[in-house]
Coordinates of C-alpha atoms and ligand atoms in Angstrom, one line a residue:
M202 CA 0.0 -0.3 0.3
T203 CA 1.5 3.5 -1.0
T204 CA 0.9 6.2 1.6
D205 CA 0.2 9.7 0.3
S206 CA 3.8 11.1 0.9
E207 CA 5.1 8.2 -0.7
K208 CA 2.8 9.1 -3.6
Q209 CA 3.7 12.7 -3.9
R210 CA 7.8 11.5 -3.7
L211 CA 6.7 8.8 -6.3
T212 CA 5.6 11.8 -8.6
A213 CA 8.4 14.1 -8.0
S214 CA 9.7 14.5 -11.1
Q215 CA 6.4 14.5 -13.1
A216 CA 5.4 18.2 -14.6
V217 CA 1.7 18.2 -14.5
D218 CA -0.8 17.4 -17.1
R219 CA -3.4 15.2 -17.7
R220 CA -1.8 12.5 -19.8
S221 CA 0.7 11.9 -17.7
L222 CA -1.1 11.5 -14.9
M223 CA -3.1 8.9 -16.8
R224 CA 0.1 7.1 -17.1
L225 CA 0.6 6.9 -13.5
G226 CA -2.8 5.3 -12.7
A227 CA -5.5 6.3 -10.3
A228 CA -4.3 5.8 -7.7
A229 CA -1.3 8.4 -8.2
A230 CA -3.4 10.7 -10.4
G231 CA -3.3 14.1 -9.0
A232 CA -1.2 13.0 -5.8
V233 CA 1.3 15.8 -6.4
A234 CA 3.4 16.5 -9.5
L235 CA 6.5 18.1 -8.7
A236 CA 9.0 19.6 -11.5
S237 CA 11.9 18.2 -9.7
C238 CA 14.5 21.2 -9.5
A239 CA 17.4 18.3 -8.9
K240 CA 16.0 16.7 -12.3
E241 CA 16.3 20.2 -14.2
N242 CA 19.5 21.6 -12.6
P243 CA 21.0 18.0 -11.2
E244 CA 24.7 20.0 -10.0
R245 CA 22.2 21.4 -7.5
E246 CA 21.9 17.9 -6.0
T247 CA 25.2 19.0 -4.2
R248 CA 26.6 22.6 -4.9
E249 CA 30.1 23.9 -3.7
G250 CA 29.3 28.0 -3.4
G251 CA 32.4 28.9 -4.4
G252 CA 32.9 30.2 -1.1
K253 CA 35.2 28.9 2.0
G254 CA 34.0 25.5 2.1
G255 CA 33.6 23.5 5.1
P256 CA 34.3 23.7 8.4
Y257 CA 31.3 25.4 8.5
D258 CA 29.9 29.0 10.4
V259 CA 26.5 28.1 9.8
A260 CA 24.4 25.3 8.5
V261 CA 20.9 26.7 7.6
I262 CA 18.4 24.1 7.4
G263 CA 15.9 24.4 4.9
A264 CA 16.4 26.4 1.2
G265 CA 12.7 27.7 1.3
Y266 CA 12.6 31.7 1.2
A267 CA 13.9 32.3 4.9
G268 CA 16.7 29.6 4.5
I269 CA 17.9 31.0 1.0
T270 CA 17.7 34.6 2.2
A271 CA 20.0 33.9 5.5
A272 CA 22.1 31.6 3.5
R273 CA 23.0 34.7 1.1
D274 CA 23.3 37.2 3.2
L275 CA 25.3 35.0 5.5
A276 CA 27.8 34.1 2.9
A277 CA 28.1 37.7 1.9
K278 CA 29.7 38.7 5.1
G279 CA 32.3 36.2 4.7
W280 CA 30.9 33.4 7.2
R281 CA 31.3 29.9 5.7
V282 CA 28.1 28.5 5.1
V283 CA 25.9 25.3 4.3
V284 CA 22.3 24.9 3.4
L285 CA 20.6 21.6 4.1
E286 CA 17.4 20.7 2.1
A287 CA 15.4 18.1 2.4
R288 CA 13.5 18.0 -0.8
P289 CA 15.3 17.5 -4.6
R290 CA 14.3 21.2 -5.7
I291 CA 14.6 24.6 -3.2
G292 CA 12.0 26.8 -2.5
G293 CA 10.1 24.9 0.2
R294 CA 6.0 26.4 0.0
T295 CA 6.6 28.1 -3.2
F296 CA 6.8 25.9 -6.1
T297 CA 6.3 26.9 -9.5
S298 CA 5.5 23.5 -12.1
E299 CA 3.7 23.0 -15.1
F300 CA 0.0 23.0 -16.3
L301 CA -1.2 22.3 -19.7
G302 CA 2.0 23.9 -20.8
R303 CA 2.0 27.0 -18.8
K304 CA 3.8 28.0 -15.6
V305 CA 1.6 27.9 -12.2
E306 CA 2.6 28.5 -8.8
L307 CA 1.2 25.4 -6.9
G308 CA 2.4 27.0 -2.8
G309 CA 2.9 30.9 -2.4
S310 CA 2.4 32.9 -5.5
S311 CA 1.1 36.3 -4.6
V312 CA 3.2 39.2 -4.0
H313 CA 3.0 42.8 -3.9
W314 CA 5.3 45.7 -3.8
V315 CA 3.7 46.7 -0.6
Q316 CA 5.5 44.0 1.0
P317 CA 9.3 45.5 1.2
H318 CA 10.9 42.4 1.4
V319 CA 10.3 40.0 -1.1
F320 CA 9.7 43.3 -3.7
A321 CA 13.4 44.3 -2.5
E322 CA 14.3 41.0 -3.7
M323 CA 12.7 41.0 -7.1
Q324 CA 13.9 44.7 -7.4
R325 CA 17.7 43.3 -6.9
Y326 CA 17.1 40.4 -9.4
G327 CA 15.4 42.3 -12.0
F328 CA 11.7 40.3 -11.5
G329 CA 8.6 41.8 -12.5
F330 CA 5.0 41.4 -12.0
D331 CA 2.7 39.3 -14.2
E332 CA -0.9 40.0 -13.4
V333 CA -4.0 37.7 -12.7
P334 CA -7.4 38.4 -14.0
L335 CA -9.0 40.1 -10.7
Y336 CA -11.4 43.3 -11.9
N337 CA -13.6 43.6 -14.2
L338 CA -15.5 40.3 -13.4
D339 CA -17.5 39.1 -15.9
A340 CA -19.7 36.6 -13.1
S341 CA -19.1 36.5 -9.4
Y342 CA -21.0 34.0 -7.1
I343 CA -21.1 33.5 -3.4
M344 CA -22.0 29.9 -1.9
T345 CA -23.4 29.8 1.5
S346 CA -22.5 27.3 4.3
D347 CA -25.5 25.1 3.1
G348 CA -24.4 25.1 -0.4
T349 CA -27.0 27.2 -1.6
V350 CA -25.2 29.6 -4.9
H351 CA -26.0 33.6 -5.0
D352 CA -25.3 34.5 -8.7
V353 CA -24.4 38.0 -7.9
A354 CA -23.4 41.1 -10.0
P355 CA -20.0 41.7 -9.5
A356 CA -20.8 45.5 -8.6
A357 CA -23.3 44.5 -5.6
F358 CA -20.2 41.7 -5.0
D359 CA -17.8 44.2 -4.6
S360 CA -20.2 46.5 -2.6
L361 CA -21.4 43.8 -0.2
Y362 CA -18.0 42.2 0.6
S363 CA -16.4 45.7 0.8
D364 CA -18.8 47.0 3.4
A365 CA -18.4 43.5 5.1
F366 CA -14.6 43.2 4.9
N367 CA -14.4 46.8 6.4
K368 CA -16.4 46.5 9.3
F369 CA -14.4 43.3 10.1
C370 CA -11.4 45.6 9.9
A371 CA -12.3 48.6 11.5
N372 CA -9.9 48.9 14.7
S373 CA -6.8 47.9 12.4
R374 CA -5.2 51.8 12.6
S375 CA -6.1 51.8 16.3
L376 CA -4.8 48.1 17.2
F377 CA -1.9 48.1 14.9
P378 CA -0.4 51.7 14.8
Q379 CA 3.1 49.8 13.8
P380 CA 2.0 47.1 12.4
Y381 CA 5.8 45.4 12.6
K382 CA 5.8 46.2 16.4
P383 CA 2.8 44.0 16.4
F384 CA 2.0 44.5 20.3
A385 CA 2.7 48.2 20.5
N386 CA -1.2 48.7 21.5
P387 CA -1.0 46.2 24.4
D388 CA -4.8 45.7 24.1
V389 CA -3.6 43.5 21.4
L390 CA -2.5 41.3 23.7
K391 CA -6.2 41.6 25.6
I392 CA -8.5 40.6 22.6
D393 CA -5.7 37.7 21.4
D394 CA -8.3 35.0 22.7
T395 CA -11.1 36.7 20.3
S396 CA -11.6 34.2 17.3
A397 CA -12.5 35.3 13.7
A398 CA -15.8 34.0 14.0
A399 CA -16.4 35.8 17.2
H400 CA -15.7 39.1 16.0
I401 CA -17.6 38.7 12.4
G402 CA -20.9 37.8 15.0
T403 CA -20.3 41.3 16.3
L404 CA -20.6 42.9 13.2
G405 CA -24.4 42.6 12.0
L406 CA -23.8 41.5 8.6
D407 CA -26.2 39.9 6.2
P408 CA -26.2 36.1 5.4
L409 CA -24.2 37.2 2.0
Q410 CA -22.0 39.1 3.4
R411 CA -21.1 36.4 6.3
A412 CA -20.7 33.9 3.7
A413 CA -18.1 35.9 1.8
L414 CA -16.4 37.3 4.9
N415 CA -15.8 33.9 6.1
S416 CA -15.1 32.3 3.0
E417 CA -12.3 35.1 3.0
L418 CA -11.0 34.2 6.3
V419 CA -11.3 30.4 6.3
L420 CA -8.5 31.0 3.8
Y421 CA -6.0 32.9 5.9
A422 CA -7.1 30.0 8.8
G423 CA -6.9 26.6 6.9
A424 CA -9.1 25.6 10.0
P425 CA -12.8 26.9 11.1
T426 CA -12.7 30.5 11.6
S427 CA -13.9 29.7 15.3
A428 CA -10.1 28.5 15.6
F429 CA -8.7 31.8 14.2
S430 CA -7.1 34.7 15.8
Y431 CA -8.7 38.1 14.9
A432 CA -5.8 40.0 16.0
S433 CA -3.5 38.1 13.4
F434 CA -5.3 38.5 10.5
V435 CA -6.1 42.6 11.2
K436 CA -2.1 43.1 11.6
L437 CA -2.1 41.7 7.9
F438 CA -4.3 44.1 6.8
A439 CA -2.6 47.0 8.4
L440 CA 0.8 46.0 6.7
A441 CA -1.5 47.0 3.4
S442 CA -1.5 50.4 4.6
W443 CA -5.0 49.7 6.6
D444 CA -6.3 50.1 2.9
P445 CA -8.9 47.4 1.8
F446 CA -8.1 47.7 -2.1
T447 CA -4.5 47.3 -1.4
F448 CA -5.0 44.5 1.1
T449 CA -6.5 42.6 -1.8
D450 CA -4.5 43.6 -4.4
S451 CA -1.8 42.2 -2.8
E452 CA -3.3 39.2 -2.1
K453 CA -4.6 37.9 -5.0
H454 CA -3.6 40.0 -8.3
W455 CA 0.2 39.7 -8.9
H456 CA 3.0 37.1 -9.5
I457 CA 6.4 37.2 -10.3
A458 CA 6.9 37.3 -13.8
N459 CA 9.5 35.4 -15.8
G460 CA 9.9 32.3 -14.0
G461 CA 8.0 32.7 -11.2
T462 CA 8.7 32.1 -7.5
A463 CA 11.0 29.3 -8.8
A464 CA 13.4 31.8 -10.9
L465 CA 13.6 34.4 -8.4
A466 CA 14.5 31.5 -5.3
K467 CA 17.0 30.1 -8.0
A468 CA 18.5 34.1 -8.4
I469 CA 18.6 34.2 -4.7
L470 CA 20.8 30.8 -4.1
D471 CA 22.8 31.6 -7.2
D472 CA 24.1 35.0 -5.8
S473 CA 24.7 33.0 -2.6
K474 CA 28.6 31.7 -1.8
A475 CA 26.9 29.1 0.1
D476 CA 27.7 25.3 -0.5
V477 CA 23.9 23.9 -1.1
R478 CA 23.0 20.0 -0.2
L479 CA 19.4 19.0 -1.2
G480 CA 17.5 15.9 -0.7
T481 CA 19.5 15.8 2.6
V482 CA 16.8 15.4 5.7
V483 CA 18.5 16.4 8.9
K484 CA 17.0 14.3 11.6
E485 CA 18.9 15.1 14.6
V486 CA 20.7 18.2 16.4
E487 CA 23.1 18.2 19.1
Q488 CA 24.6 21.4 20.9
N489 CA 27.3 22.0 22.6
D490 CA 29.7 24.7 24.1
R491 CA 31.7 24.6 20.8
G492 CA 29.2 24.4 18.1
V493 CA 26.4 21.8 16.8
I494 CA 26.3 18.5 15.0
L495 CA 23.8 17.7 12.4
R496 CA 22.7 14.3 12.0
T497 CA 20.9 13.1 8.7
A498 CA 18.5 10.9 7.4
D499 CA 21.3 9.1 5.2
G500 CA 24.0 8.7 8.0
H501 CA 26.0 11.6 7.2
T502 CA 27.1 14.2 10.1
V503 CA 27.4 18.2 9.5
E504 CA 29.3 20.5 11.9
A505 CA 29.3 24.1 12.0
R506 CA 29.8 26.6 14.9
A507 CA 25.6 28.0 14.7
A508 CA 22.7 26.2 12.7
I509 CA 19.1 28.1 11.9
F510 CA 16.4 26.3 11.5
T511 CA 13.6 27.2 8.9
L512 CA 11.3 24.9 9.1
P513 CA 7.5 24.8 9.3
T514 CA 6.1 24.7 12.5
K515 CA 4.8 21.2 12.4
V516 CA 7.6 19.3 11.2
Y517 CA 9.4 20.4 13.9
P518 CA 8.6 17.4 16.0
D519 CA 10.4 15.0 13.2
I520 CA 13.9 16.4 14.7
N521 CA 15.5 15.3 17.5
F522 CA 17.3 18.2 19.4
K523 CA 19.6 17.3 21.9
P524 CA 19.2 19.2 24.2
G525 CA 15.7 19.3 23.9
L526 CA 13.8 22.6 22.8
S527 CA 12.5 25.3 25.6
A528 CA 9.3 24.5 26.8
A529 CA 7.6 27.4 25.2
K530 CA 9.1 27.1 21.9
R531 CA 7.3 23.4 22.0
A532 CA 4.2 24.6 23.5
F533 CA 4.1 26.7 20.3
I534 CA 5.1 23.8 18.0
D535 CA 2.2 21.7 19.6
N536 CA -0.4 24.5 19.6
G537 CA 0.0 27.9 17.7
E538 CA -0.7 26.9 13.9
M539 CA -3.1 24.6 12.1
C540 CA -3.4 25.8 8.3
D541 CA -4.9 22.6 6.6
G542 CA -5.2 24.6 2.9
A543 CA -3.8 23.7 -0.1
T544 CA -4.3 24.8 -4.0
M545 CA -5.2 23.4 -6.7
Y546 CA -5.4 24.0 -10.9
M547 CA -8.0 23.0 -13.1
R548 CA -9.3 23.2 -16.6
V549 CA -12.9 23.5 -17.6
K550 CA -13.7 23.2 -21.1
K551 CA -16.5 26.5 -21.3
N552 CA -15.1 29.3 -21.7
L553 CA -16.9 31.0 -18.1
G554 CA -15.3 34.4 -18.6
N555 CA -13.3 36.4 -15.8
T556 CA -15.2 34.7 -12.8
F557 CA -14.3 34.8 -8.5
T558 CA -16.4 32.8 -6.4
F559 CA -16.4 32.6 -2.4
C560 CA -17.6 29.2 -1.4
D561 CA -18.2 29.3 2.5
D562 CA -17.0 26.7 5.1
P563 CA -17.7 23.7 5.5
N564 CA -17.8 23.9 1.2
P565 CA -14.2 23.0 0.3
L566 CA -13.1 25.1 -2.8
N567 CA -13.2 28.5 -0.5
A568 CA -12.1 30.6 -3.2
I569 CA -12.3 30.0 -7.3
Q570 CA -10.3 32.5 -9.5
T571 CA -10.4 32.4 -13.0
E572 CA -6.5 33.0 -14.1
E573 CA -7.2 32.6 -17.8
F574 CA -9.9 32.1 -20.3
N575 CA -10.8 32.6 -24.1
D576 CA -12.6 29.9 -26.7
E577 CA -9.6 27.8 -27.4
V578 CA -8.6 26.7 -24.2
G579 CA -12.1 27.2 -22.0
T580 CA -11.2 28.2 -18.6
I581 CA -7.9 28.0 -15.9
L582 CA -9.1 28.3 -12.6
K583 CA -7.4 28.4 -9.6
A584 CA -9.2 27.2 -6.4
T585 CA -7.6 27.9 -2.7
I586 CA -8.8 25.6 0.0
G587 CA -8.9 26.3 3.9
R588 CA -9.3 22.2 4.5
Q589 CA -7.9 20.2 2.6
S590 CA -9.3 17.3 4.5
L591 CA -12.9 18.0 3.3
I592 CA -12.4 16.5 0.4
D593 CA -10.1 14.8 -1.6
M594 CA -8.4 16.9 -4.0
N595 CA -7.3 14.2 -6.2
D596 CA -10.2 13.1 -7.1
Q597 CA -11.8 14.8 -10.2
D598 CA -15.3 14.0 -10.1
A599 CA -15.4 15.2 -6.2
I600 CA -13.8 18.6 -7.9
T601 CA -16.1 18.3 -10.5
A602 CA -19.2 18.1 -8.4
E603 CA -18.4 20.9 -6.2
L604 CA -18.0 23.3 -9.5
R605 CA -21.1 22.0 -11.0
K606 CA -22.7 23.6 -8.1
I607 CA -21.8 26.8 -9.3
H608 CA -21.4 26.7 -13.3
P609 CA -24.1 23.9 -13.9
G610 CA -22.7 20.7 -16.8
V611 CA -19.3 21.9 -16.4
E612 CA -16.5 19.7 -17.9
V613 CA -13.4 19.5 -16.1
T614 CA -10.3 18.1 -18.1
D615 CA -7.4 18.3 -16.0
I616 CA -6.6 19.3 -12.3
A617 CA -3.2 19.9 -10.7
P618 CA -3.7 19.7 -7.3
Y619 CA -0.7 20.1 -4.5
N620 CA -1.6 18.7 -1.0
W621 CA 1.0 20.3 1.4
V622 CA -0.5 18.9 4.1
K623 CA 0.6 15.5 3.4
D624 CA 3.8 16.4 2.2
P625 CA 6.3 15.5 5.2
F626 CA 8.6 18.7 4.7
S627 CA 5.8 21.0 5.4
K628 CA 2.7 18.8 7.0
Q629 CA 0.8 22.0 7.1
G630 CA -0.3 25.1 4.4
W631 CA 0.4 28.7 5.0
P632 CA 1.6 30.2 8.4
S633 CA -2.0 30.7 10.8
Y634 CA -2.1 31.3 14.0
K635 CA -4.4 29.2 16.3
V636 CA -6.7 31.7 18.8
G637 CA -4.7 33.1 21.8
W638 CA -0.9 32.0 20.2
F639 CA -0.5 34.9 17.8
K640 CA 0.7 36.6 20.8
K641 CA 3.1 33.8 21.2
Y642 CA 4.8 33.6 18.1
K643 CA 8.3 35.2 19.3
D644 CA 8.7 32.2 21.6
M645 CA 9.2 30.4 18.1
A646 CA 11.7 33.1 16.9
K647 CA 13.5 33.5 20.1
P648 CA 17.4 31.7 19.6
E649 CA 18.6 28.6 22.0
N650 CA 22.2 29.1 22.3
R651 CA 23.8 28.3 19.0
L652 CA 20.1 27.8 17.5
F653 CA 18.2 29.9 15.8
F654 CA 14.8 30.2 14.4
A655 CA 13.4 31.5 11.0
G656 CA 10.6 30.8 8.7
A657 CA 7.3 32.9 7.7
A658 CA 5.8 31.9 10.7
T659 CA 8.6 33.9 12.9
A660 CA 7.7 37.5 10.7
D661 CA 6.8 40.4 12.6
G662 CA 5.1 41.5 9.3
W663 CA 4.1 39.4 6.7
H664 CA 3.4 36.2 8.2
A665 CA 1.5 34.6 6.1
Y666 CA 3.2 35.1 3.0
I667 CA 6.4 34.6 1.1
D668 CA 7.7 38.4 2.5
G669 CA 7.7 37.2 6.2
A670 CA 10.0 34.7 4.9
V671 CA 12.4 36.9 3.6
E672 CA 11.9 39.1 6.8
S673 CA 12.9 36.2 9.0
G674 CA 16.0 35.1 7.2
I675 CA 17.6 38.5 7.0
R676 CA 16.6 38.5 11.0
A677 CA 18.0 35.3 11.9
C678 CA 21.0 36.3 9.9
R679 CA 21.6 39.4 12.1
E680 CA 21.5 37.2 15.2
V681 CA 23.6 34.7 14.1
T682 CA 26.3 37.1 12.8
E683 CA 26.1 39.4 16.3
K684 CA 26.6 35.9 18.1
L685 CA 29.6 34.8 16.0
A686 CA 31.1 38.1 15.8
R687 CA 31.0 38.5 19.5
E688 CA 32.7 34.9 20.1
D689 CA 35.4 35.8 17.2
T690 CA 35.9 39.1 19.4
K691 CA 36.2 37.8 23.1
N692 CA 38.4 34.5 21.5
G693 CA 40.8 37.2 20.1
Ligands
FAD251 C1 -1.2 26.6 -0.7 C2 -0.3 27.9 -0.6 C3 -0.9 29.1 -1.0 C4 0.6 29.8 -0.3 N1 0.1 31.5 -0.9 C5 0.8 32.3 -1.0 C6 0.6 33.9 -1.8 O1 -0.2 33.7 -2.5 N2 1.5 34.8 -1.5 C7 2.4 34.5 -0.3 O2 3.5 35.5 -0.3 N3 2.7 33.5 0.3 C8 1.5 32.6 -0.1 N4 1.5 31.3 1.3 C9 2.9 31.3 2.2 C10 4.3 31.2 1.4 O3 4.6 30.4 0.5 C11 5.1 30.9 2.6 O4 4.8 31.6 4.2 C12 6.1 30.7 2.5 O5 7.1 30.2 1.3 C13 6.8 30.0 3.8 O6 8.7 29.9 3.5 P1 9.9 29.4 4.5 O7 11.0 29.5 4.3 O8 9.4 29.9 5.9 O9 9.2 28.1 4.8 P2 9.2 26.7 3.6 O10 9.2 27.5 2.5 O11 8.2 25.7 4.0 O12 11.0 26.3 3.6 C14 11.5 25.3 4.9 C15 12.3 24.0 4.0 O13 12.9 23.3 5.2 C16 12.5 22.0 4.4 N5 12.6 21.0 5.7 C17 11.7 20.5 6.1 N6 11.9 19.4 7.0 C18 13.5 19.0 6.8 C19 14.3 18.5 7.3 N7 14.2 17.7 8.1 N8 15.6 18.8 6.9 C20 16.2 19.4 6.1 N9 15.3 20.6 5.4 C21 13.7 20.3 5.6 C22 11.7 21.9 3.5 O14 11.5 21.2 2.4 C23 11.7 23.6 2.6 O15 12.4 23.8 1.7 C24 1.5 30.4 0.6 C25 1.2 28.8 0.9 C26 0.8 27.9 0.4 C27 1.2 26.2 1.3

């Protein structure tokens, strides 16, 4: 019997198209499709970075955006750096793949110029923006939680949703006067036990407004909104200058041009003198007064003076830390995050035009956005799913049945799902804080002697985004540099 995670690995070098999925057979079809970076760039499997080689000053665990940023910046400061990455590719929870001959983003995708860290990286390496259809809709729909679909004219959709969203975020400027210092207003600590659902309940919304707003928030929660920290979402809104148009524009309208997230990640790493070892799963880390010893699943040992862990919160329990991590960090790892979310693409034969649909929880396809439409292709849709456990993303019939509730009779010809929750190196979707745990995210970021911690969930700013990952990599580089420089000064 093949497990889901084995299926994901089995298909690791497949680009997504219906024919290859058919060849893999029904069991594997759509399990996942990874365009393997190792296959495309065999030299990357172990890359000597052209720097100083070992012995290493710093080992960076994970080559997502947090890890590659930290590795580049540390090596630029003259430290000897090695990156240990479990997957055969870099990019982590971003993943540019192919679907029917076009590039698609199966993980983190939307970026914006109000996200300063990722925008700076795009500027540094000359990447522009690709526009995704979002405005000038031909049709828009809201499915309420009981499965009833309402065809709401785009102007009315815009107005009812904006009104609900503005009410939800009304306190954002007073709660987050300095969004990068989330607790500048101590009242945030007092409301951290308020869930998004509880706050929605205070707003006096009509049923369609409630359904649209809850669909949006399920997408950030990756869980029922009754479990989701209201304050953590409002902080994200504050980062978009407390402006609803800018916030929506930042989350659904712009992708990275010229090769997407994979190309930007490659540009960052290519600019680094760090050594890189792909397919290297760290299983154990031991630290003492002199340094850290990392042991990998294939029996190798890597030594360094310090290590930066950049892992998704849910995979930390798979690593044996000696001595164990602090109680505060373990509590956050066990309780702080909960995202069951995922993304998928699908093609339908019919040209549906430019459409947008919100489906309220527990309907599974919470936001369905047209990415491409014309008479030749039909329609390419992207669905973002707050709770992948509500549907089998690999079951094309189930996906078709959901879509037919909105577009009766449509024929789905191809699907491209990626289940991040079943991927053993993420075990979750994007970062999302459980109610009551936003105030503790800093526990996850705190250094523990020679171990340092980055990753989007530790960011002060755009924690659910690529931007947060880059921000955290910059911060971890600074912390490690301060520690090693202090030691070097002390030791003459
Ligand atoms: C479906 C989805 C949609 C999203 N949409 C957006 C969006 O539109 N815009 C946006 O900005 N963000 C979005 N995000 C969030 C964004 O992708 C993440 O916040 C960001 O990529 C996280 O980067 P990271 O470096 O912190 O973690 P990761 O990218 O998860 O990197 C961690 C790395 O550690 C590696 N690793 C794990 N275990 C081990 C081990 N034992 N040994 C060695 N290596 C290990 C992993 O393979 C991975 O490469 C989305 C995420 C998902 C999943």
